[in-house]
mmCIF file of C-alpha atoms in Angstrom:
data_model
loop_
_atom_site.group_PDB
_atom_site.id
_atom_site.type_symbol
_atom_site.label_atom_id
_atom_site.label_comp_id
_atom_site.label_asym_id
_atom_site.label_seq_id
_atom_site.Cartn_x
_atom_site.Cartn_y
_atom_site.Cartn_z
ATOM 1 C CA MET A 1045 9.507 -12.977 8.133
ATOM 2 C CA PRO A 1046 10.117 -11.096 5.017
ATOM 3 C CA HIS A 1047 8.231 -7.926 3.409
ATOM 4 C CA VAL A 1048 5.031 -8.895 2.049
ATOM 5 C CA LEU A 1049 3.246 -6.938 -0.769
ATOM 6 C CA VAL A 1050 -0.404 -7.934 -1.511
ATOM 7 C CA THR A 1051 -2.349 -6.544 -4.398
ATOM 8 C CA GLY A 1052 -5.300 -6.943 -6.569
ATOM 9 C CA PRO A 1053 -8.704 -5.607 -7.294
ATOM 10 C CA THR A 1054 -11.217 -3.968 -5.503
ATOM 11 C CA ARG A 1055 -13.338 -6.467 -2.970
ATOM 12 C CA SER A 1056 -10.882 -9.155 -4.035
ATOM 13 C CA GLY A 1057 -10.070 -10.365 -0.350
ATOM 14 C CA LYS A 1058 -6.560 -8.321 -0.223
ATOM 15 C CA SER A 1059 -6.840 -6.922 2.978
ATOM 16 C CA ALA A 1060 -8.139 -9.976 4.469
ATOM 17 C CA PHE A 1061 -5.610 -11.889 3.051
ATOM 18 C CA ALA A 1062 -2.850 -9.100 4.578
ATOM 19 C CA GLU A 1063 -4.472 -9.462 7.616
ATOM 20 C CA ALA A 1064 -4.063 -13.278 7.756
ATOM 21 C CA ILE A 1065 -0.440 -13.094 6.957
ATOM 22 C CA ALA A 1066 0.106 -10.473 9.663
ATOM 23 C CA THR A 1067 -1.621 -12.615 12.184
ATOM 24 C CA ARG A 1068 0.453 -15.595 11.179
ATOM 25 C CA THR A 1069 3.866 -13.640 12.144
ATOM 26 C CA THR A 1070 3.237 -14.026 15.836
ATOM 27 C CA LEU A 1071 4.488 -10.761 15.996
ATOM 28 C CA PRO A 1072 2.801 -7.509 17.738
ATOM 29 C CA VAL A 1073 1.222 -5.861 14.743
ATOM 30 C CA THR A 1074 0.790 -2.164 13.886
ATOM 31 C CA TYR A 1075 -1.947 -1.462 11.654
ATOM 32 C CA VAL A 1076 -1.044 1.617 9.137
ATOM 33 C CA ALA A 1077 -4.467 3.327 8.118
ATOM 34 C CA THR A 1078 -3.856 5.486 5.407
ATOM 35 C CA ALA A 1079 -7.375 6.380 4.762
ATOM 36 C CA ARG A 1080 -8.834 9.831 5.749
ATOM 37 C CA VAL A 1081 -11.761 10.425 7.998
ATOM 38 C CA HIS A 1082 -14.380 12.523 5.634
ATOM 39 C CA ALA A 1083 -16.975 14.099 8.152
ATOM 40 C CA ASN A 1084 -19.241 15.028 4.830
ATOM 41 C CA ASP A 1085 -19.038 11.353 3.709
ATOM 42 C CA PRO A 1086 -21.142 9.327 5.853
ATOM 43 C CA GLU A 1087 -20.614 5.999 3.865
ATOM 44 C CA TRP A 1088 -16.953 6.557 4.056
ATOM 45 C CA GLN A 1089 -16.857 6.911 7.429
ATOM 46 C CA ALA A 1090 -19.223 3.650 8.096
ATOM 47 C CA ARG A 1091 -16.390 1.780 5.785
ATOM 48 C CA ILE A 1092 -13.475 2.989 8.116
ATOM 49 C CA GLU A 1093 -15.475 1.887 11.222
ATOM 50 C CA ARG A 1094 -16.277 -1.885 9.904
ATOM 51 C CA HIS A 1095 -12.461 -2.040 9.292
ATOM 52 C CA ARG A 1096 -11.923 -0.698 12.554
ATOM 53 C CA ARG A 1097 -14.411 -3.318 14.263
ATOM 54 C CA ASP A 1098 -12.789 -6.180 12.085
ATOM 55 C CA ARG A 1099 -9.292 -5.719 13.217
ATOM 56 C CA PRO A 1100 -7.800 -7.988 16.030
ATOM 57 C CA THR A 1101 -8.340 -5.922 19.479
ATOM 58 C CA LEU A 1102 -4.665 -6.963 19.920
ATOM 59 C CA TRP A 1103 -3.349 -4.796 17.197
ATOM 60 C CA GLN A 1104 -2.383 -1.278 17.481
ATOM 61 C CA THR A 1105 -3.830 0.952 15.024
ATOM 62 C CA LEU A 1106 -1.774 4.180 13.676
ATOM 63 C CA GLU A 1107 -4.063 6.443 11.386
ATOM 64 C CA GLU A 1108 -1.405 8.152 8.788
ATOM 65 C CA PRO A 1109 -2.361 9.256 5.803
ATOM 66 C CA LEU A 1110 0.647 10.994 4.471
ATOM 67 C CA GLU A 1111 4.071 10.144 6.242
ATOM 68 C CA LEU A 1112 4.273 6.303 5.807
ATOM 69 C CA ALA A 1113 8.104 6.724 5.580
ATOM 70 C CA SER A 1114 8.307 8.082 8.880
ATOM 71 C CA VAL A 1115 6.245 5.158 10.403
ATOM 72 C CA LEU A 1116 8.585 2.719 8.903
ATOM 73 C CA GLU A 1117 11.596 4.823 10.151
ATOM 74 C CA LYS A 1118 10.437 4.120 13.649
ATOM 75 C CA ALA A 1119 9.705 0.473 12.847
ATOM 76 C CA GLU A 1120 11.612 -2.152 14.614
ATOM 77 C CA GLY A 1121 12.640 -5.429 14.027
ATOM 78 C CA ASP A 1122 10.238 -7.769 16.590
ATOM 79 C CA CYS A 1123 6.745 -6.441 15.287
ATOM 80 C CA CYS A 1124 4.986 -6.254 12.217
ATOM 81 C CA TYR A 1125 3.327 -3.123 10.194
ATOM 82 C CA LEU A 1126 0.421 -4.033 7.992
ATOM 83 C CA ILE A 1127 -0.245 -0.913 5.541
ATOM 84 C CA ASP A 1128 -3.316 -0.226 4.000
ATOM 85 C CA SER A 1129 -3.358 0.937 1.473
ATOM 86 C CA LEU A 1130 -0.718 2.281 -0.585
ATOM 87 C CA GLY A 1131 -3.670 3.734 -3.055
ATOM 88 C CA THR A 1132 -5.245 5.496 -0.585
ATOM 89 C CA TRP A 1133 -1.776 7.181 0.325
ATOM 90 C CA VAL A 1134 -0.870 7.593 -3.787
ATOM 91 C CA ALA A 1135 -4.380 9.474 -3.544
ATOM 92 C CA ASN A 1136 -3.728 11.686 -0.385
ATOM 93 C CA TRP A 1137 -0.607 13.284 -2.294
ATOM 94 C CA ILE A 1138 -2.488 13.083 -5.918
ATOM 95 C CA GLU A 1139 -1.884 16.706 -6.330
ATOM 96 C CA VAL A 1140 1.894 16.954 -5.393
ATOM 97 C CA GLU A 1141 4.038 17.817 -8.665
ATOM 98 C CA ASP A 1142 5.925 14.577 -9.725
ATOM 99 C CA LEU A 1143 9.555 15.972 -8.403
ATOM 100 C CA GLU A 1144 8.113 16.003 -5.000
ATOM 101 C CA TRP A 1145 5.976 12.967 -5.680
ATOM 102 C CA ASN A 1146 9.545 11.230 -6.584
ATOM 103 C CA ALA A 1147 11.317 12.320 -3.362
ATOM 104 C CA ARG A 1148 8.251 11.068 -1.340
ATOM 105 C CA THR A 1149 8.426 7.751 -2.966
ATOM 106 C CA GLN A 1150 11.836 7.263 -2.587
ATOM 107 C CA LYS A 1151 12.206 8.097 0.836
ATOM 108 C CA LEU A 1152 9.542 5.460 1.499
ATOM 109 C CA LEU A 1153 11.320 2.896 -0.463
ATOM 110 C CA ASP A 1154 14.739 3.548 1.276
ATOM 111 C CA ARG A 1155 13.147 3.073 4.634
ATOM 112 C CA LEU A 1156 11.559 0.076 3.505
ATOM 113 C CA SER A 1157 14.807 -1.428 2.016
ATOM 114 C CA ASN A 1158 16.194 -0.408 5.505
ATOM 115 C CA THR A 1159 13.712 -1.399 8.152
ATOM 116 C CA SER A 1160 14.080 -4.383 9.882
ATOM 117 C CA ALA A 1161 10.295 -4.926 10.816
ATOM 118 C CA THR A 1162 8.279 -7.336 8.989
ATOM 119 C CA VAL A 1163 5.719 -5.071 6.633
ATOM 120 C CA VAL A 1164 2.940 -6.005 5.136
ATOM 121 C CA MET A 1165 1.539 -3.881 2.283
ATOM 122 C CA VAL A 1166 -1.716 -3.637 0.428
ATOM 123 C CA ALA A 1167 -1.916 -2.001 -2.954
ATOM 124 C CA GLU A 1168 -4.900 -1.684 -5.528
ATOM 125 C CA GLU A 1169 -4.661 -2.874 -9.080
ATOM 126 C CA VAL A 1170 -6.201 -0.124 -11.073
ATOM 127 C CA GLY A 1171 -4.641 -0.385 -14.249
ATOM 128 C CA TRP A 1172 -6.586 -3.210 -15.665
ATOM 129 C CA GLY A 1173 -9.323 -1.051 -17.307
ATOM 130 C CA VAL A 1174 -9.746 1.757 -19.856
ATOM 131 C CA VAL A 1175 -7.109 4.621 -19.726
ATOM 132 C CA PRO A 1176 -9.072 7.113 -17.609
ATOM 133 C CA ALA A 1177 -10.240 10.264 -19.405
ATOM 134 C CA TYR A 1178 -8.999 13.031 -17.321
ATOM 135 C CA PRO A 1179 -5.403 14.008 -16.191
ATOM 136 C CA LEU A 1180 -5.709 13.445 -12.600
ATOM 137 C CA GLY A 1181 -7.148 9.762 -12.998
ATOM 138 C CA ARG A 1182 -4.080 8.954 -15.426
ATOM 139 C CA THR A 1183 -1.806 10.423 -12.839
ATOM 140 C CA PHE A 1184 -3.186 7.937 -9.931
ATOM 141 C CA ARG A 1185 -2.853 5.036 -12.155
ATOM 142 C CA ASP A 1186 0.467 5.675 -13.332
ATOM 143 C CA ARG A 1187 1.863 6.380 -9.852
ATOM 144 C CA LEU A 1188 0.085 3.831 -8.024
ATOM 145 C CA GLY A 1189 1.470 1.152 -10.780
ATOM 146 C CA LEU A 1190 4.647 2.220 -10.656
ATOM 147 C CA LEU A 1191 5.102 2.393 -6.803
ATOM 148 C CA THR A 1192 3.586 -1.149 -6.874
ATOM 149 C CA GLN A 1193 6.385 -2.069 -9.053
ATOM 150 C CA ASP A 1194 8.846 -0.598 -6.996
ATOM 151 C CA VAL A 1195 7.412 -2.003 -4.039
ATOM 152 C CA GLY A 1196 7.238 -5.441 -5.161
ATOM 153 C CA ALA A 1197 11.128 -5.347 -6.403
ATOM 154 C CA ILE A 1198 11.639 -4.686 -2.777
ATOM 155 C CA ALA A 1199 9.332 -7.201 -0.976
ATOM 156 C CA ASP A 1200 10.296 -10.708 -0.296
ATOM 157 C CA ARG A 1201 6.983 -12.110 -1.172
ATOM 158 C CA VAL A 1202 4.225 -10.440 -3.797
ATOM 159 C CA TYR A 1203 0.714 -11.842 -3.801
ATOM 160 C CA LEU A 1204 -1.890 -11.097 -6.471
ATOM 161 C CA VAL A 1205 -5.463 -11.828 -4.997
ATOM 162 C CA VAL A 1206 -8.240 -12.332 -7.250
ATOM 163 C CA ALA A 1207 -11.919 -13.383 -6.510
ATOM 164 C CA GLY A 1208 -10.620 -14.549 -3.419
ATOM 165 C CA TYR A 1209 -7.597 -16.559 -4.343
ATOM 166 C CA ALA A 1210 -4.143 -15.632 -3.779
ATOM 167 C CA ILE A 1211 -1.460 -16.215 -6.381
ATOM 168 C CA ASP A 1212 2.353 -16.075 -5.157
ATOM 169 C CA LEU A 1213 3.895 -13.960 -8.181
ATOM 170 C CA ARG A 1214 7.289 -14.994 -6.720
ATOM 171 C CA GLN A 1215 6.824 -18.146 -7.052
ATOM 172 C CA TYR A 1216 4.520 -18.562 -10.425
ATOM 173 C CA GLY A 1217 5.760 -14.932 -12.288
ATOM 174 C CA GLN A 1218 8.817 -13.711 -13.718
ATOM 175 C CA LEU A 1219 9.730 -10.035 -12.906
ATOM 176 C CA VAL A 1220 9.459 -8.485 -16.274
ATOM 177 C CA GLN A 1221 10.931 -4.984 -15.827
ATOM 178 C CA ALA A 1222 12.667 -3.052 -13.113
ATOM 179 C CA HIS A 1223 11.075 0.695 -12.791
ATOM 180 C CA THR A 1224 13.189 3.282 -11.039
ATOM 181 C CA VAL A 1225 11.649 6.105 -9.161
ATOM 182 C CA ASN A 1226 13.233 8.603 -10.750
ATOM 183 C CA ALA A 1227 12.133 7.730 -14.196
ATOM 184 C CA SER A 1228 9.296 9.913 -15.237
ATOM 185 C CA ILE A 1229 5.852 8.942 -15.686
ATOM 186 C CA SER A 1230 6.341 9.973 -19.124
ATOM 187 C CA GLU A 1231 9.093 7.674 -19.918
ATOM 188 C CA THR A 1232 7.412 4.574 -18.614
#
């Protein structure tokens, strides 16, 4: 099974679709959760717990909010890694400078390109609305958008999930622009 990117807006069904793809591989699945548990946020804790309960019991769960490249470095061919989500991973690194961010992103992309494991990645689409009024919001939106472009260029299948429907972008879409990690955000 090839690498797959599943992207879409909030509550679109993208995680459920990605989980169905992982299940269909018939490979052992490792669910890589990028969310951090926040002890002072009971609503967030309840969301994480609901996600845990909804996953198949045979799946292994790996909670890794920061080192996705290391996870992929250890990934082996006869398994599937479902990473949910890239947006949360970007948020976890939001305060690092562009130089460090670009290095981390490049390392992740290199590992993704070189792993023989099947990797299904979930990413949020956040740039469909207004430009955020504050710098950190713009940084998040830009970093996630560019990362999603880079992952999409590597992935064999790219799906956009909207309102519970998935569209195969590789089948119906056309690559518009190839982004490179080393280009600064202000250039793109």
